[in-house]
mmCIF file of C-alpha atoms and ligand atoms in Angstrom:
data_model
loop_
_atom_site.group_PDB
_atom_site.id
_atom_site.type_symbol
_atom_site.label_atom_id
_atom_site.label_comp_id
_atom_site.label_asym_id
_atom_site.label_seq_id
_atom_site.Cartn_x
_atom_site.Cartn_y
_atom_site.Cartn_z
ATOM 1 C CA MET A 143 189.141 53.887 -3.322
ATOM 2 C CA PRO A 144 190.503 50.387 -4.127
ATOM 3 C CA SER A 145 193.436 49.520 -1.878
ATOM 4 C CA GLU A 146 195.153 46.773 -3.884
ATOM 5 C CA VAL A 147 198.073 48.063 -5.897
ATOM 6 C CA LYS A 148 199.846 45.851 -8.418
ATOM 7 C CA ILE A 149 203.316 46.599 -9.803
ATOM 8 C CA ARG A 150 203.549 45.373 -13.394
ATOM 9 C CA THR A 151 205.443 46.116 -16.583
ATOM 10 C CA GLY A 152 204.137 48.963 -18.695
ATOM 11 C CA ARG A 153 202.347 48.418 -22.013
ATOM 12 C CA PRO A 154 201.317 50.577 -24.985
ATOM 13 C CA GLY A 155 197.813 51.101 -23.545
ATOM 14 C CA ASP A 156 199.344 52.844 -20.493
ATOM 15 C CA ILE A 157 200.990 55.616 -22.465
ATOM 16 C CA ALA A 158 198.206 58.219 -22.145
ATOM 17 C CA GLU A 159 197.993 57.779 -18.351
ATOM 18 C CA MET A 160 201.774 57.824 -18.056
ATOM 19 C CA VAL A 161 202.005 61.052 -20.059
ATOM 20 C CA ALA A 162 199.637 62.611 -17.484
ATOM 21 C CA LEU A 163 201.855 61.353 -14.628
ATOM 22 C CA LEU A 164 204.982 62.718 -16.333
ATOM 23 C CA LYS A 165 203.257 66.082 -16.700
ATOM 24 C CA MET A 166 202.936 66.146 -12.898
ATOM 25 C CA LEU A 167 206.574 65.191 -12.455
ATOM 26 C CA PHE A 168 208.009 67.625 -15.013
ATOM 27 C CA ALA A 169 205.982 70.445 -13.443
ATOM 28 C CA ILE A 170 208.330 70.179 -10.443
ATOM 29 C CA GLU A 171 211.544 69.507 -12.407
ATOM 30 C CA ALA A 172 212.800 72.790 -13.805
ATOM 31 C CA ASP A 173 215.166 71.098 -16.306
ATOM 32 C CA PHE A 174 212.453 69.224 -18.197
ATOM 33 C CA CYS A 175 209.733 70.330 -20.654
ATOM 34 C CA ILE A 176 206.142 69.225 -20.638
ATOM 35 C CA ASP A 177 205.433 68.153 -24.215
ATOM 36 C CA SER A 178 202.959 65.278 -24.543
ATOM 37 C CA ARG A 179 204.161 64.203 -27.990
ATOM 38 C CA ARG A 180 207.765 63.926 -26.829
ATOM 39 C CA GLN A 181 206.718 62.044 -23.722
ATOM 40 C CA GLU A 182 204.632 59.630 -25.840
ATOM 41 C CA ARG A 183 207.586 59.100 -28.167
ATOM 42 C CA GLY A 184 209.969 58.562 -25.250
ATOM 43 C CA LEU A 185 207.690 56.012 -23.618
ATOM 44 C CA SER A 186 207.242 54.163 -26.944
ATOM 45 C CA LEU A 187 211.037 54.028 -27.379
ATOM 46 C CA LEU A 188 211.446 52.638 -23.860
ATOM 47 C CA LEU A 189 208.797 49.982 -24.500
ATOM 48 C CA LYS A 190 210.761 48.820 -27.569
ATOM 49 C CA SER A 191 214.201 48.883 -25.954
ATOM 50 C CA PRO A 192 215.674 45.574 -24.724
ATOM 51 C CA SER A 193 217.772 47.437 -22.128
ATOM 52 C CA ALA A 194 214.904 49.444 -20.653
ATOM 53 C CA LEU A 195 211.911 48.853 -18.435
ATOM 54 C CA ILE A 196 208.743 50.740 -17.648
ATOM 55 C CA LEU A 197 206.897 49.780 -14.476
ATOM 56 C CA ALA A 198 203.335 50.768 -13.679
ATOM 57 C CA ALA A 199 201.622 50.768 -10.290
ATOM 58 C CA GLU A 200 198.049 49.795 -11.116
ATOM 59 C CA ALA A 201 195.060 50.256 -8.818
ATOM 60 C CA GLY A 202 191.451 49.736 -9.819
ATOM 61 C CA GLY A 203 192.473 49.403 -13.479
ATOM 62 C CA ARG A 204 194.281 52.763 -13.481
ATOM 63 C CA VAL A 205 197.968 53.627 -13.536
ATOM 64 C CA VAL A 206 198.613 55.560 -10.305
ATOM 65 C CA GLY A 207 202.397 55.480 -10.334
ATOM 66 C CA MET A 208 205.363 54.704 -12.550
ATOM 67 C CA VAL A 209 209.103 54.480 -12.871
ATOM 68 C CA THR A 210 211.410 53.797 -15.811
ATOM 69 C CA GLY A 211 214.839 52.171 -15.806
ATOM 70 C CA GLN A 212 217.626 51.891 -18.363
ATOM 71 C CA LEU A 213 220.889 49.990 -18.257
ATOM 72 C CA VAL A 214 224.227 51.504 -19.278
ATOM 73 C CA VAL A 215 227.657 49.913 -19.001
ATOM 74 C CA SER A 216 229.857 51.462 -16.318
ATOM 75 C CA THR A 217 233.624 51.147 -16.820
ATOM 76 C CA SER A 218 234.029 52.188 -13.191
ATOM 77 C CA GLU A 219 231.946 49.233 -12.079
ATOM 78 C CA GLY A 220 232.986 46.896 -14.876
ATOM 79 C CA ALA A 221 229.305 46.006 -15.057
ATOM 80 C CA PRO A 222 225.940 47.334 -16.147
ATOM 81 C CA SER A 223 224.459 50.071 -14.007
ATOM 82 C CA LEU A 224 220.907 51.365 -13.771
ATOM 83 C CA TRP A 225 219.576 54.839 -14.503
ATOM 84 C CA ALA A 226 216.202 55.119 -12.801
ATOM 85 C CA GLU A 227 213.975 57.944 -14.062
ATOM 86 C CA ASP A 228 210.372 59.106 -14.237
ATOM 87 C CA LEU A 229 209.393 58.085 -10.711
ATOM 88 C CA VAL A 230 206.033 59.580 -9.803
ATOM 89 C CA VAL A 231 203.004 58.533 -7.758
ATOM 90 C CA GLU A 232 199.636 60.309 -7.988
ATOM 91 C CA PRO A 233 199.183 62.602 -4.977
ATOM 92 C CA ALA A 234 196.182 60.666 -3.606
ATOM 93 C CA TRP A 235 198.242 57.459 -3.589
ATOM 94 C CA ARG A 236 201.387 58.780 -1.910
ATOM 95 C CA GLY A 237 202.548 57.606 1.500
ATOM 96 C CA ARG A 238 201.374 54.002 1.011
ATOM 97 C CA GLY A 239 204.655 52.412 -0.015
ATOM 98 C CA ILE A 240 204.061 52.553 -3.796
ATOM 99 C CA GLY A 241 207.188 54.609 -4.533
ATOM 100 C CA ARG A 242 209.303 52.201 -2.491
ATOM 101 C CA ARG A 243 207.774 49.182 -4.270
ATOM 102 C CA LEU A 244 208.424 50.737 -7.697
ATOM 103 C CA MET A 245 212.072 51.445 -6.785
ATOM 104 C CA GLU A 246 212.540 47.940 -5.381
ATOM 105 C CA ALA A 247 211.051 46.381 -8.516
ATOM 106 C CA VAL A 248 213.255 48.367 -10.910
ATOM 107 C CA ALA A 249 216.304 47.557 -8.717
ATOM 108 C CA SER A 250 215.467 43.886 -8.802
ATOM 109 C CA TRP A 251 215.127 43.962 -12.636
ATOM 110 C CA ALA A 252 218.564 45.617 -12.837
ATOM 111 C CA ASN A 253 220.068 43.180 -10.350
ATOM 112 C CA GLU A 254 218.894 40.238 -12.465
ATOM 113 C CA ARG A 255 220.824 41.830 -15.370
ATOM 114 C CA GLY A 256 224.043 42.185 -13.413
ATOM 115 C CA ALA A 257 223.779 45.883 -12.478
ATOM 116 C CA SER A 258 226.007 46.646 -9.497
ATOM 117 C CA ARG A 259 225.055 50.334 -9.129
ATOM 118 C CA LEU A 260 221.760 52.242 -9.226
ATOM 119 C CA GLN A 261 221.669 55.971 -9.945
ATOM 120 C CA LEU A 262 219.241 58.778 -10.586
ATOM 121 C CA LEU A 263 218.916 62.550 -10.792
ATOM 122 C CA VAL A 264 216.744 64.668 -8.509
ATOM 123 C CA ASP A 265 215.869 68.332 -9.017
ATOM 124 C CA GLN A 266 217.833 70.505 -6.596
ATOM 125 C CA GLY A 267 214.595 72.030 -5.265
ATOM 126 C CA ASN A 268 212.710 68.724 -4.920
ATOM 127 C CA GLU A 269 213.109 68.141 -1.196
ATOM 128 C CA THR A 270 210.393 65.470 -1.130
ATOM 129 C CA GLY A 271 212.134 63.498 -3.868
ATOM 130 C CA GLN A 272 215.507 63.806 -2.124
ATOM 131 C CA ALA A 273 214.067 62.753 1.250
ATOM 132 C CA PHE A 274 212.311 59.794 -0.361
ATOM 133 C CA HIS A 275 215.438 58.579 -2.151
ATOM 134 C CA ARG A 276 217.544 58.901 1.013
ATOM 135 C CA ARG A 277 214.916 56.898 2.854
ATOM 136 C CA VAL A 278 215.089 54.076 0.285
ATOM 137 C CA GLY A 279 218.891 53.923 0.453
ATOM 138 C CA TYR A 280 220.326 56.426 -2.043
ATOM 139 C CA GLU A 281 223.046 58.916 -1.117
ATOM 140 C CA LEU A 282 224.379 62.115 -2.692
ATOM 141 C CA THR A 283 227.465 61.803 -4.864
ATOM 142 C CA ARG A 284 230.090 64.433 -5.726
ATOM 143 C CA MET A 285 229.014 64.427 -9.384
ATOM 144 C CA ILE A 286 226.871 67.186 -10.893
ATOM 145 C CA CYS A 287 224.948 66.977 -14.142
ATOM 146 C CA MET A 288 225.987 68.950 -17.269
ATOM 147 C CA ARG A 289 224.248 68.744 -20.614
ATOM 148 C CA LYS A 290 223.980 70.114 -24.159
ATOM 149 C CA HIS A 291 221.215 69.806 -26.729
ATOM 150 C CA GLN A 292 221.847 69.254 -30.415
ATOM 151 C CA GLU A 293 219.641 69.333 -33.509
HETATM 152 C C1 COA B 223 208.681 60.748 -4.288
HETATM 153 C C2 COA B 223 207.417 59.890 -4.431
HETATM 154 C C3 COA B 223 207.505 59.062 -5.707
HETATM 155 C C4 COA B 223 207.305 58.963 -3.206
HETATM 156 O O1 COA B 223 206.257 58.048 -3.443
HETATM 157 P P1 COA B 223 205.400 57.435 -2.216
HETATM 158 O O2 COA B 223 204.596 56.317 -2.778
HETATM 159 O O3 COA B 223 204.649 58.508 -1.523
HETATM 160 O O4 COA B 223 206.567 56.905 -1.260
HETATM 161 P P2 COA B 223 206.445 55.696 -0.226
HETATM 162 O O5 COA B 223 205.104 55.754 0.432
HETATM 163 O O6 COA B 223 206.815 54.431 -0.906
HETATM 164 O O7 COA B 223 207.578 56.079 0.813
HETATM 165 C C5 COA B 223 208.732 55.260 0.981
HETATM 166 C C6 COA B 223 209.523 55.785 2.138
HETATM 167 O O8 COA B 223 209.946 57.129 1.868
HETATM 168 C C7 COA B 223 209.485 57.979 2.905
HETATM 169 N N1 COA B 223 209.064 59.236 2.308
HETATM 170 C C8 COA B 223 208.190 59.430 1.292
HETATM 171 N N2 COA B 223 208.033 60.745 1.047
HETATM 172 C C9 COA B 223 208.827 61.363 1.955
HETATM 173 C C10 COA B 223 209.087 62.731 2.252
HETATM 174 N N3 COA B 223 208.506 63.715 1.582
HETATM 175 N N4 COA B 223 209.939 63.020 3.258
HETATM 176 C C11 COA B 223 210.533 62.038 3.972
HETATM 177 N N5 COA B 223 210.332 60.726 3.736
HETATM 178 C C12 COA B 223 209.481 60.407 2.753
HETATM 179 C C13 COA B 223 208.282 57.290 3.489
HETATM 180 O O9 COA B 223 208.075 57.699 4.847
HETATM 181 C C14 COA B 223 208.656 55.841 3.395
HETATM 182 O O10 COA B 223 209.495 55.443 4.467
HETATM 183 P P3 COA B 223 209.325 53.962 5.102
HETATM 184 O O11 COA B 223 209.089 53.000 3.950
HETATM 185 O O12 COA B 223 210.633 53.720 5.745
HETATM 186 O O13 COA B 223 208.159 54.073 6.003
HETATM 187 C C15 COA B 223 206.118 60.781 -4.470
HETATM 188 O O14 COA B 223 206.150 61.649 -3.358
HETATM 189 C C16 COA B 223 206.017 61.617 -5.728
HETATM 190 O O15 COA B 223 205.461 61.156 -6.742
HETATM 191 N N6 COA B 223 206.520 62.851 -5.668
HETATM 192 C C17 COA B 223 206.468 63.745 -6.829
HETATM 193 C C18 COA B 223 207.399 63.263 -7.941
HETATM 194 C C19 COA B 223 208.825 63.119 -7.470
HETATM 195 O O16 COA B 223 209.357 63.932 -6.716
HETATM 196 N N7 COA B 223 209.482 62.044 -7.962
HETATM 197 C C20 COA B 223 210.866 61.766 -7.650
HETATM 198 C C21 COA B 223 211.720 62.424 -8.662
HETATM 199 S S1 COA B 223 213.428 62.029 -8.443
#
């Protein structure tokens, strides 16, 4: 197994591998649906958006991990703030610092764009995800997530 892992921006040719990674992630996130076409469309929209970033962790020419980030303006902060989503590392590649590197890289991209706060959602049952995010500096807030779908 090659040991060198490069963190780079995502590109259209990564979409199929990223859809497979998202399938793994959404399988543990009860709120989200596995639907390859939607995930392809979402990734294509992110690639085109000037306020979004997709990062890939590449090893041996394959994408073994990813994260996405999007900027919104926070009136509380009076500045942009980052929503980090879609963080997942292939099981065989976990525990080698790839998740931390992906989160640091997306934070640094946001920092360069003036973001003063970083935020994300974690499934209530995802203890691994919560432990990881605590370890890399995130803390629980008093906010909960509510949502509504429309046609
Ligand atoms: C969460 C996830 C991305 C972590 O990726 P990873 O590459 O294994 O994490 P790293 O090796 O970079 O770990 C970074 C730090 O978190 C800690 N950590 C990782 N997993 C942990 C766990 N389950 N419990 C406690 N700490 C953990 C590591 O010990 C490490 O600490 P250190 O840098 O101080 O030594 C990976 O486990 C994963 O893909 N899980 C399934 C998808 C998921 O839950 N995504 C998050 C959704 S919000």
